[in-house]
């Protein structure tokens, strides 16, 4: 390290449970090195294969550096550079005109977790759109179904601190590919294993985590509720349940027990494909080798009945006296609860339904303005053909705030260049541990890039909005968040995070919503000194639980299943991808650099498909052409494709042309997309030419002026 080098502390922004703390080394204003923070207990000095080369992303030659205005048809990515004053004025005028004609709900903000930072993700943006009276975007494509399923049992979905998995004797990783998507938890699992713990994976696919486990239980896709009922039935039959404890601490146990008894083991074997002896062994392992940990993340929620699946796993933890672990996001939501978001309009849309929303010409008012940031819906949203058709609408004014020319940015009318994580301030929570981190800007923004927050501040000023907090600086927003009076934030100040980089929430060690049925609340002015306020969660709620096959599944709609007999799962299976963050970067692509369809040997043979053949995958939503890989990771009846590719990087369309946009919960506006409940048929492609040639012909053209030259002033200098 040079004498002139400085080290700036920060944290990763990606939609990943690990939220790694990092250190950026800066030399003469240029970031020259990035590493995991060696002092952070969870990061332990290690970043992941996606983020290790993050500085290449920051300084990538395709980085967007100036505002752009569309000059060609939507989707062709033909743009010209413009200056910020022109861009802001044009956006403000177009939004104002649309609102004057249709009202505020004609504006639809669309964002998710391109950054998970509490500051950049949405505080100023939420205030801006609330001031407009815009339609509210339910950021529910992921996470919320699992949240509600667990909350139905626990009252609040507050599982145990994930690091406590190190003391387990039985670890059940249910529907989570931990090694790929939660890699910093794995050392804690290995610690438990060295101390004698057994690691069990429940997953329809033989993932890299399943291959490292002691035991892989491979149910048919979407049959988890039936498996849980069978395990509870065995625990009940064999006297492995503390009935008195359940009677005193839960409600609804008799109803759940009745359902488990009614679901015979033979029936469950037929539904799940799991041998009866394995079901019995799983029940006894969980009961006898305590403490047992049931670790569930978000993969299972992407189903029509994902809510019931997560409810079932939480109920099994309660019945078997196991430790329940899931996302830690609810801890942060609770701690920051008194920093209330602004009130929103009555109209909300579920982001999974974007294609239907943009195609609905009869909605009142119609959506005529789309402002997209922190998300790439053209790549990640289900029912992709309808989404793209909506983005092509001539009457839709689309603004995209981005770092690169993504699939979505290609359809924008105005593209605004955004800063990366090392160029702005943010406050990072986590959904895989209990540490909050302060991300400090390490370098000045490249080109004319701006943070999301500054863009919305400028738009608010141009539109003469005066709602409270719209002019707050990023530091003020972070300080306001940390000023929450919740006991779990006690002692965590902006100054402390400036000094230390991170701090653990003040959640007592060993706290769990399964055993601690009250949570602290912030003190109010009416509280007597020294009297802690508590929120009573009430008894654990069990109740009746029934297995239902999804309507779009081999056990669901018979006519549909006959036409499209294969279940499709879209997997996170590449170590250098994170959702769609890196799907357009050549050095992040696998070799060969295109997605392939995995298919079992039996299903391939039945269709005359050999390894490497080009195939057509299709259903009623669309079709996709790619190469087939004969895989022993999959059971017959199941095919898989990777998630996160960009169109044009190696495919003309991504796997989401096929996926199901239904919502996995009891409320169509509150639930995650049912991506994994998708039926398809696969056949040899009618065209036998090389797949790469076929895809290249269909791929969209490269962008023009994507990064471009800066707009020029009269004297020829950059403006």
XYZ file of C-alpha atoms in Angstrom:
719
model
C 0.000 0.000 0.000
C 1.301 3.426 -0.979
C 1.796 6.099 1.684
C -0.786 8.194 -0.175
C -3.407 5.408 -0.187
C -6.549 5.801 1.875
C -8.920 3.027 2.919
C -12.659 3.708 2.977
C -15.107 1.356 4.684
C -18.395 0.378 3.134
C -20.660 -2.582 2.441
C -22.085 -4.479 -0.495
C -25.471 -3.353 -1.789
C -26.558 -6.521 -3.563
C -29.766 -8.492 -2.948
C -27.934 -11.161 -0.995
C -28.367 -12.252 2.629
C -24.662 -11.783 3.397
C -24.415 -7.956 2.987
C -20.619 -8.085 3.188
C -18.663 -5.279 4.774
C -15.750 -4.166 2.607
C -12.757 -1.859 2.401
C -11.899 0.199 -0.687
C -8.306 1.344 -1.203
C -8.143 4.677 -3.056
C -5.031 6.129 -4.675
C -5.092 9.610 -6.222
C -8.890 9.538 -6.358
C -9.038 6.120 -8.067
C -10.263 2.936 -6.386
C -7.446 0.422 -6.835
C -8.379 -2.431 -4.495
C -11.466 -3.925 -2.858
C -11.520 -6.590 -0.165
C -13.864 -7.964 2.460
C -13.553 -6.352 5.876
C -11.391 -8.742 7.926
C -12.798 -7.407 11.209
C -16.460 -8.050 10.339
C -17.557 -11.267 12.102
C -19.774 -12.498 9.260
C -17.797 -11.265 6.227
C -14.501 -12.433 7.757
C -12.441 -10.742 5.046
C -14.022 -12.669 2.175
C -16.114 -11.370 -0.726
C -17.835 -13.586 -3.298
C -16.858 -14.377 -6.922
C -19.462 -11.859 -8.111
C -18.130 -8.934 -6.104
C -14.383 -9.597 -6.017
C -14.033 -7.874 -9.433
C -16.537 -5.107 -8.555
C -14.068 -2.356 -9.434
C -14.140 -3.658 -13.013
C -17.844 -2.802 -12.979
C -17.213 0.685 -11.619
C -14.678 1.486 -14.361
C -16.277 -0.605 -17.125
C -16.063 1.069 -20.571
C -19.830 0.542 -21.070
C -20.733 2.456 -17.922
C -23.432 5.096 -18.463
C -21.899 8.471 -17.633
C -24.300 11.106 -19.013
C -28.067 11.487 -19.387
C -29.436 10.105 -22.649
C -32.537 10.799 -24.749
C -34.039 8.217 -27.094
C -33.752 8.996 -30.832
C -34.832 5.638 -32.300
C -37.578 3.050 -31.848
C -38.029 1.666 -28.348
C -35.879 -1.383 -27.738
C -33.118 -0.455 -30.199
C -31.098 1.535 -27.634
C -30.459 4.495 -29.947
C -29.802 7.562 -27.802
C -28.185 10.974 -27.831
C -26.423 12.580 -24.837
C -28.166 15.512 -23.158
C -27.267 17.620 -20.125
C -28.818 17.203 -16.681
C -30.821 20.443 -16.766
C -32.470 19.383 -20.015
C -33.154 15.855 -18.742
C -34.695 16.985 -15.451
C -36.794 19.693 -17.134
C -38.115 17.275 -19.758
C -38.984 14.595 -17.203
C -40.681 17.115 -14.912
C -42.725 18.500 -17.812
C -43.791 15.069 -19.068
C -44.783 13.872 -15.591
C -46.632 17.127 -14.905
C -48.559 16.897 -18.184
C -49.504 13.266 -17.512
C -50.736 14.073 -14.010
C -52.728 17.062 -15.295
C -54.479 14.754 -17.736
C -54.925 11.564 -15.709
C -54.100 12.289 -12.062
C -51.120 11.164 -9.980
C -51.851 7.442 -10.231
C -50.918 7.515 -13.915
C -47.300 7.469 -12.655
C -45.902 4.047 -11.733
C -42.549 3.808 -9.916
C -40.928 0.419 -10.409
C -37.992 -0.625 -8.249
C -36.716 -3.438 -6.091
C -33.310 -4.390 -4.719
C -30.785 -3.219 -7.285
C -29.511 -1.645 -4.118
C -30.670 -2.799 -0.702
C -29.355 0.316 0.995
C -31.896 2.035 3.200
C -30.959 5.472 1.819
C -30.535 4.845 -1.901
C -33.253 2.225 -2.266
C -36.163 4.452 -1.570
C -36.467 7.062 1.202
C -36.307 10.172 -1.008
C -37.900 8.346 -3.946
C -40.801 7.171 -1.771
C -41.360 10.724 -0.549
C -41.253 12.002 -4.133
C -43.825 9.553 -5.468
C -46.063 9.981 -2.433
C -46.034 13.742 -3.055
C -47.114 13.075 -6.653
C -49.913 10.746 -5.543
C -48.386 8.057 -7.788
C -49.521 4.453 -7.883
C -47.727 2.453 -5.203
C -45.465 -0.350 -6.401
C -45.662 -3.356 -4.084
C -42.065 -4.614 -4.138
C -43.329 -8.152 -3.761
C -41.682 -10.095 -6.548
C -39.545 -11.709 -3.877
C -39.507 -12.039 -0.081
C -42.996 -11.087 1.001
C -44.653 -14.498 0.591
C -42.043 -16.072 2.870
C -42.522 -13.170 5.314
C -46.284 -13.667 5.542
C -46.090 -17.450 5.697
C -43.754 -17.339 8.691
C -45.670 -14.461 10.291
C -48.897 -16.477 10.175
C -47.249 -18.880 12.638
C -44.951 -16.612 14.654
C -46.841 -13.309 14.626
C -43.659 -11.662 13.337
C -41.260 -13.618 11.079
C -38.351 -13.227 13.476
C -36.212 -16.330 13.270
C -33.032 -16.941 15.211
C -29.689 -15.261 14.508
C -28.260 -17.372 11.637
C -24.824 -17.566 13.259
C -26.366 -19.718 15.998
C -26.545 -22.524 13.450
C -22.981 -23.342 14.539
C -24.306 -24.955 17.738
C -26.883 -27.195 16.009
C -26.868 -30.980 15.948
C -29.280 -31.232 13.008
C -29.355 -28.654 10.212
C -32.123 -28.826 7.625
C -31.534 -26.450 4.709
C -35.022 -26.333 3.229
C -35.225 -24.881 -0.272
C -31.993 -22.901 -0.030
C -28.792 -23.326 -2.040
C -26.636 -21.974 0.760
C -23.225 -22.466 -0.850
C -24.259 -20.388 -3.854
C -26.548 -17.726 -2.408
C -25.543 -17.484 1.271
C -21.903 -18.564 1.198
C -20.817 -16.723 4.363
C -23.177 -18.895 6.415
C -21.409 -22.060 5.289
C -18.427 -21.749 7.676
C -20.880 -21.756 10.594
C -22.480 -24.896 9.165
C -19.076 -26.536 8.841
C -18.333 -25.648 12.459
C -21.491 -27.472 13.503
C -20.590 -30.404 11.284
C -17.114 -30.701 12.831
C -18.887 -30.908 16.185
C -21.037 -33.798 14.992
C -24.014 -32.136 13.300
C -25.769 -33.666 10.301
C -26.570 -31.419 7.328
C -29.755 -32.267 5.429
C -30.918 -30.517 2.270
C -34.541 -30.612 1.133
C -34.618 -29.487 -2.503
C -36.097 -30.773 -5.788
C -32.722 -30.165 -7.460
C -29.343 -31.652 -6.612
C -27.719 -28.271 -6.046
C -24.085 -27.708 -5.104
C -25.282 -27.463 -1.498
C -27.179 -30.749 -1.750
C -24.049 -32.409 -3.120
C -22.075 -31.247 -0.059
C -24.740 -32.299 2.441
C -24.837 -35.494 4.476
C -28.282 -36.284 3.147
C -30.293 -34.915 0.231
C -34.063 -35.345 0.310
C -35.379 -34.628 -3.193
C -39.162 -34.116 -3.208
C -41.161 -33.410 -6.316
C -41.396 -29.658 -6.908
C -43.994 -27.846 -4.820
C -44.905 -30.812 -2.598
C -43.234 -29.474 0.568
C -46.495 -29.047 2.524
C -47.314 -32.737 2.065
C -43.818 -33.657 3.262
C -44.158 -31.448 6.355
C -47.541 -32.965 7.215
C -46.036 -36.444 6.940
C -43.128 -35.544 9.222
C -45.527 -34.060 11.793
C -47.651 -37.195 11.469
C -44.642 -39.404 12.289
C -43.674 -37.204 15.250
C -47.248 -37.516 16.543
C -47.519 -41.255 15.903
C -44.204 -42.062 17.568
C -44.716 -39.916 20.680
C -42.015 -37.391 19.793
C -44.053 -34.259 20.510
C -44.333 -32.451 23.840
C -48.111 -32.145 23.867
C -48.258 -30.154 27.085
C -45.868 -27.545 25.703
C -47.868 -27.179 22.512
C -51.120 -26.863 24.458
C -49.686 -24.096 26.624
C -47.750 -22.119 24.002
C -49.642 -22.558 20.748
C -53.102 -22.234 19.270
C -54.478 -24.578 16.626
C -52.463 -27.705 17.420
C -55.517 -30.020 17.393
C -56.426 -28.809 13.901
C -52.890 -29.274 12.592
C -52.629 -32.711 14.190
C -55.890 -33.748 12.553
C -54.615 -32.734 9.133
C -51.335 -34.586 9.681
C -53.165 -37.737 10.747
C -55.490 -37.519 7.746
C -52.521 -37.308 5.362
C -51.393 -40.928 5.263
C -47.764 -41.810 4.687
C -48.612 -43.808 1.570
C -50.362 -40.767 0.121
C -47.349 -38.581 0.823
C -44.971 -41.078 -0.781
C -47.092 -40.886 -3.932
C -47.212 -37.073 -3.861
C -43.587 -36.307 -2.997
C -41.717 -39.305 -4.392
C -39.913 -39.662 -1.032
C -39.655 -43.157 0.458
C -41.603 -43.767 3.659
C -38.433 -44.836 5.464
C -36.801 -41.499 4.609
C -39.773 -39.544 5.937
C -39.633 -41.493 9.201
C -35.857 -41.037 9.450
C -36.144 -37.285 8.881
C -38.728 -36.958 11.651
C -36.627 -38.945 14.103
C -33.435 -37.084 13.202
C -35.100 -33.733 13.896
C -36.615 -34.948 17.161
C -33.664 -36.853 18.607
C -30.629 -34.870 17.452
C -31.326 -31.534 19.117
C -30.871 -28.685 18.803
C -32.325 -28.932 15.328
C -32.348 -25.938 12.994
C -34.775 -25.517 10.113
C -33.303 -22.950 7.726
C -35.679 -21.706 5.011
C -35.030 -18.901 2.544
C -36.946 -17.603 -0.445
C -36.767 -20.243 -3.185
C -39.935 -22.019 -2.055
C -42.034 -18.871 -2.029
C -41.981 -18.606 -5.830
C -44.986 -20.885 -6.077
C -48.734 -20.469 -6.103
C -48.862 -21.989 -2.603
C -45.518 -20.635 -1.430
C -47.262 -18.969 1.501
C -48.436 -22.376 2.746
C -44.966 -23.899 2.264
C -43.301 -21.298 4.474
C -46.104 -21.543 6.997
C -45.605 -25.314 7.050
C -41.840 -25.157 7.725
C -42.360 -22.630 10.540
C -45.085 -24.848 12.022
C -42.807 -27.894 11.859
C -40.159 -25.957 13.796
C -42.705 -25.144 16.505
C -44.064 -28.683 16.723
C -40.624 -30.331 16.810
C -39.116 -27.805 19.272
C -36.564 -26.826 16.634
C -34.832 -23.525 15.989
C -36.422 -21.658 13.085
C -34.195 -19.527 10.854
C -35.086 -17.409 7.874
C -34.405 -13.860 6.729
C -33.306 -11.384 9.395
C -34.937 -8.494 7.504
C -37.797 -8.314 9.989
C -35.338 -7.370 12.757
C -34.313 -4.288 10.812
C -37.898 -3.534 9.802
C -38.836 -3.641 13.473
C -35.870 -1.555 14.629
C -36.544 1.171 12.055
C -40.337 0.978 12.421
C -40.778 4.448 13.900
C -39.225 5.969 10.764
C -42.577 5.737 9.007
C -42.820 5.847 5.201
C -45.045 8.544 3.744
C -48.703 7.717 3.161
C -49.375 6.378 -0.299
C -52.269 6.360 -2.740
C -55.028 3.807 -2.660
C -54.000 2.131 -5.919
C -51.221 -0.426 -5.615
C -49.865 -2.913 -8.117
C -47.882 -6.064 -7.506
C -44.636 -5.763 -9.411
C -44.912 -9.382 -10.601
C -47.921 -8.291 -12.660
C -46.126 -5.543 -14.600
C -46.938 -7.106 -17.967
C -50.647 -7.186 -17.188
C -50.580 -3.662 -15.741
C -48.907 -2.146 -18.802
C -51.225 -4.073 -21.131
C -54.416 -2.961 -19.367
C -55.822 -0.282 -21.648
C -59.021 -0.070 -19.599
C -57.440 0.797 -16.235
C -58.486 4.132 -14.814
C -56.264 5.978 -14.893
C -53.949 4.213 -17.359
C -50.258 3.986 -16.539
C -48.638 6.508 -18.881
C -45.404 7.191 -16.941
C -42.999 4.501 -15.749
C -40.005 5.473 -13.596
C -37.657 2.528 -13.194
C -34.686 2.377 -10.822
C -32.879 -0.364 -8.913
C -34.478 -3.035 -11.096
C -34.311 -4.545 -14.597
C -37.913 -5.662 -15.219
C -37.372 -6.505 -18.899
C -35.066 -9.299 -17.688
C -36.340 -10.346 -14.249
C -40.128 -9.981 -14.366
C -42.250 -13.021 -15.278
C -44.353 -13.209 -18.454
C -41.640 -11.291 -20.291
C -43.352 -10.977 -23.665
C -46.195 -8.950 -22.136
C -43.699 -6.790 -20.227
C -41.784 -5.983 -23.412
C -44.996 -5.274 -25.306
C -45.925 -2.811 -22.584
C -42.528 -1.120 -22.691
C -42.943 -0.658 -26.445
C -46.142 1.393 -26.033
C -45.865 4.750 -27.784
C -47.983 6.432 -25.112
C -45.781 5.239 -22.222
C -43.108 7.711 -21.097
C -40.334 5.679 -19.487
C -37.465 6.961 -17.358
C -34.730 4.516 -16.365
C -32.069 5.281 -13.758
C -29.192 2.894 -14.395
C -25.466 2.223 -14.477
C -25.512 0.243 -17.748
C -27.651 -0.191 -20.841
C -29.803 -2.991 -19.456
C -32.638 -4.713 -21.285
C -35.027 -2.235 -19.654
C -32.940 0.855 -20.396
C -33.117 0.006 -24.109
C -36.831 0.916 -24.015
C -36.445 4.180 -22.088
C -37.270 7.652 -23.348
C -34.750 9.138 -20.921
C -31.874 7.245 -19.285
C -30.218 8.806 -16.234
C -26.757 7.625 -15.100
C -26.556 6.375 -11.512
C -23.619 6.062 -9.142
C -22.267 2.729 -7.965
C -21.938 1.723 -4.327
C -18.429 3.151 -3.893
C -19.591 6.576 -5.178
C -22.370 7.368 -2.712
C -23.361 7.137 0.950
C -25.754 4.485 2.192
C -26.904 2.676 5.306
C -27.002 -1.079 4.866
C -29.253 -3.498 6.700
C -29.078 -7.249 6.045
C -31.357 -10.220 5.648
C -28.782 -12.859 6.535
C -27.247 -11.501 9.744
C -27.792 -8.822 12.388
C -25.148 -6.228 11.461
C -25.907 -2.733 10.171
C -23.160 -1.051 8.110
C -22.415 2.464 6.920
C -21.268 2.681 3.321
C -19.121 5.768 2.802
C -18.364 7.094 -0.704
C -14.784 6.154 -1.609
C -14.445 8.100 -4.879
C -16.149 10.978 -6.637
C -18.925 9.961 -9.070
C -17.664 9.108 -12.539
C -18.737 11.325 -15.422
C -21.976 13.048 -14.499
C -23.454 10.144 -12.532
C -25.690 10.984 -9.573
C -27.059 8.977 -6.643
C -30.727 7.964 -6.852
C -31.449 10.321 -3.980
C -29.997 13.365 -5.733
C -31.940 12.609 -8.906
C -35.214 12.602 -6.991
C -34.237 15.739 -5.074
C -33.676 17.517 -8.396
C -36.965 16.244 -9.816
C -38.814 17.372 -6.681
C -37.289 20.846 -6.985
C -38.144 21.077 -10.692
C -41.754 20.082 -9.983
C -41.955 22.484 -7.034
C -42.892 19.762 -4.566
C -42.552 20.818 -0.954
C -43.364 17.630 0.974
C -41.418 17.098 4.174
C -37.971 15.601 3.793
C -37.642 15.855 0.019
C -34.572 18.083 0.312
C -32.832 16.022 3.006
C -29.239 15.090 2.269
C -28.147 11.454 2.257
C -26.379 11.928 5.574
C -29.500 13.456 7.103
C -31.584 10.495 5.933
C -29.079 8.067 7.458
C -28.996 10.006 10.724
C -32.789 10.068 10.859
C -32.927 6.313 10.369
C -30.404 5.722 13.146
C -32.280 8.126 15.434
C -35.028 5.526 15.823
C -35.570 4.970 19.530
C -35.940 1.201 19.258
C -33.871 -0.680 21.865
C -32.298 -2.851 19.160
C -30.575 0.305 17.830
C -29.336 1.418 21.235
C -25.816 2.806 20.996
C -25.674 2.642 17.189
C -25.008 6.173 15.991
C -23.826 7.684 12.743
C -20.540 8.622 14.427
C -20.000 5.093 15.694
C -20.557 3.659 12.219
C -18.240 6.269 10.713
C -15.557 5.041 13.100
C -16.206 1.294 13.093
C -17.999 0.688 9.795
C -20.596 -1.670 11.242
C -22.393 -2.674 14.445
C -24.596 -5.570 15.538
C -28.199 -4.827 16.410
C -28.704 -5.030 20.165
C -30.786 -8.198 19.890
C -30.061 -10.468 22.861
C -28.035 -13.559 21.993
C -30.275 -16.584 21.633
C -33.436 -14.529 21.098
C -36.052 -16.316 18.982
C -39.696 -15.623 18.246
C -40.434 -19.314 18.861
C -39.518 -18.973 22.536
C -39.676 -15.215 23.233
C -43.237 -14.161 22.570
C -42.726 -10.442 23.023
C -40.579 -7.878 21.260
C -39.425 -4.483 22.484
C -40.988 -1.299 21.147
C -39.538 2.205 21.091
C -40.347 4.163 24.278
C -43.084 6.748 24.031
C -43.366 10.095 25.808
C -46.069 8.610 28.024
C -43.859 5.795 29.325
C -42.667 5.915 32.898
C -38.866 6.144 33.210
C -37.208 2.747 33.115
C -40.346 0.891 31.985
C -39.769 -1.033 28.775
C -42.656 -1.305 26.372
C -43.236 -4.745 24.871
C -45.358 -6.007 22.010
C -46.997 -9.316 22.854
C -46.912 -11.695 19.907
C -49.468 -14.003 21.489
C -49.473 -17.790 21.140
C -47.797 -19.473 18.197
C -50.512 -20.063 15.618
C -50.603 -23.508 14.051
C -54.036 -24.482 12.701
C -55.142 -26.543 9.730
C -52.624 -26.966 6.937
C -53.515 -28.651 3.660
C -51.469 -29.683 0.656
C -52.791 -28.357 -2.646
C -51.059 -28.840 -5.989
C -50.543 -25.632 -7.930
C -52.939 -25.098 -10.796
C -49.926 -24.874 -13.140
C -48.186 -28.059 -12.085
C -48.199 -31.717 -13.142
C -50.738 -32.387 -10.379
C -52.909 -29.367 -11.164
C -54.821 -28.440 -14.317
C -55.008 -31.769 -16.177
C -55.539 -30.293 -19.646
C -52.647 -27.856 -19.206
C -50.359 -30.579 -17.863
C -51.128 -32.805 -20.828
C -50.100 -30.056 -23.264
C -47.061 -28.981 -21.232
C -46.011 -31.931 -19.056
C -42.654 -30.670 -17.743
C -42.234 -28.440 -14.703
C -39.713 -25.631 -15.228
C -37.600 -24.161 -12.450
C -35.528 -21.034 -13.065
C -32.490 -21.351 -10.858
C -29.782 -19.158 -9.428
C -26.969 -21.483 -10.377
C -24.049 -19.380 -11.571
C -21.580 -18.065 -8.987
C -20.890 -14.838 -10.909
C -24.563 -13.830 -11.317
C -26.743 -12.033 -8.782
C -30.279 -11.865 -10.184
C -29.653 -9.847 -13.384
C -26.781 -7.720 -12.050
C -24.047 -9.373 -14.086
C -25.971 -11.142 -16.857
C -24.728 -8.685 -19.472
C -21.025 -8.752 -18.568
C -18.864 -10.981 -20.725
C -16.295 -11.791 -18.039
C -19.074 -12.904 -15.675
C -20.612 -15.365 -18.144
C -19.931 -19.097 -17.857
C -18.219 -21.151 -20.533
C -19.891 -21.662 -22.955
C -21.357 -18.177 -22.579
C -25.041 -18.963 -22.986
C -27.751 -20.488 -20.817
C -28.649 -24.132 -21.357
C -31.706 -26.183 -20.551
C -31.065 -28.978 -18.082
C -33.193 -32.050 -18.695
C -33.129 -35.550 -17.222
C -31.909 -38.462 -19.326
C -35.358 -40.069 -19.256
C -37.171 -36.952 -20.464
C -34.540 -36.306 -23.113
C -34.702 -39.874 -24.454
C -38.492 -39.739 -24.629
C -38.188 -36.660 -26.882
C -35.278 -37.771 -29.048
C -32.943 -35.153 -27.546
C -29.205 -35.721 -27.193
C -26.770 -33.744 -25.087
C -25.889 -30.482 -26.857
C -28.905 -30.549 -29.186
C -30.727 -27.331 -29.871
C -34.211 -27.459 -28.381
C -37.387 -25.417 -28.362
C -38.897 -24.785 -24.905
C -42.436 -23.438 -25.098
C -45.786 -22.920 -23.427
C -48.769 -20.621 -23.914
C -46.711 -17.532 -22.979
C -43.818 -17.869 -25.382
C -40.929 -19.928 -26.667
C -37.183 -20.073 -26.246
C -34.404 -21.782 -28.214
C -31.191 -22.982 -26.626
C -29.001 -26.056 -26.170
C -29.889 -29.004 -23.968
C -27.703 -30.514 -21.276
C -28.525 -34.001 -20.045
C -28.358 -33.670 -16.275
C -28.379 -36.077 -13.365
C -29.270 -33.185 -10.999
C -32.942 -33.356 -11.975
C -35.678 -35.880 -11.451
C -37.835 -36.876 -14.442
C -40.608 -34.396 -15.127
C -38.478 -31.385 -14.153
C -36.366 -29.140 -16.383
C -34.304 -26.141 -15.332
C -32.804 -23.002 -16.810
C -30.656 -20.338 -15.168
C -32.109 -16.997 -14.125
C -30.519 -13.597 -14.670
C -29.306 -13.476 -18.274
C -29.811 -10.360 -20.382
C -31.303 -10.535 -23.854
C -28.538 -9.993 -26.358
C -25.752 -11.249 -24.087
C -26.362 -14.764 -25.375
C -30.112 -15.129 -25.886
C -32.765 -13.299 -27.868
C -35.149 -13.617 -24.940
C -34.594 -14.849 -21.389
C -36.304 -17.684 -19.564
C -38.928 -15.272 -18.248
C -40.765 -15.436 -21.571
C -42.087 -18.693 -20.111
C -42.578 -17.993 -16.417
C -45.768 -17.689 -14.429
C -46.769 -14.208 -13.220
C -49.324 -15.504 -10.711
C -48.828 -14.404 -7.110
C -47.835 -16.961 -4.475
C -50.168 -15.950 -1.669
C -53.805 -15.563 -0.658
C -53.945 -11.916 -1.832
C -53.146 -11.088 -5.500
C -51.637 -7.751 -4.455
C -49.543 -9.193 -1.619
C -47.295 -12.026 -2.647
C -44.265 -13.076 -4.669
C -44.181 -14.222 -8.267
C -44.871 -17.924 -8.813
C -41.915 -18.369 -11.186
C -41.393 -22.027 -10.287
C -44.982 -23.091 -11.025
C -44.416 -23.029 -14.772
C -45.251 -25.833 -17.182
C -43.499 -26.268 -20.533
C -42.884 -28.747 -23.305
C -39.448 -29.350 -24.834
C -38.773 -30.654 -28.320
C -35.885 -30.755 -30.780
C -35.626 -27.403 -32.511
C -36.868 -27.460 -36.127
C -33.732 -25.550 -37.143
C -30.541 -27.546 -36.627
C -28.107 -24.653 -37.129
C -25.689 -23.763 -34.360
C -27.543 -22.200 -31.448
C -25.170 -19.260 -31.130
C -25.782 -18.322 -34.789
C -29.541 -18.521 -34.321
C -29.451 -16.423 -31.181
C -27.164 -13.834 -32.743
C -29.632 -13.288 -35.577
C -32.495 -12.720 -33.146
C -30.582 -10.697 -30.569
C -31.270 -6.964 -30.314
C -28.713 -4.636 -31.907
C -25.941 -3.160 -29.752
C -26.743 0.183 -28.130
C -25.734 3.424 -29.788
C -24.456 6.241 -27.581
C -25.074 4.088 -24.525
C -22.162 5.644 -22.725
C -21.494 8.054 -25.544
C -19.750 11.381 -25.436
C -20.802 14.075 -23.033
C -23.014 16.863 -24.348
C -20.961 19.818 -25.530
C -21.229 23.481 -24.654
C -20.788 26.253 -27.202
C -17.021 26.326 -26.657
C -16.707 22.581 -27.162
C -15.974 21.656 -23.553
C -18.050 19.077 -21.671
C -21.058 20.686 -20.010
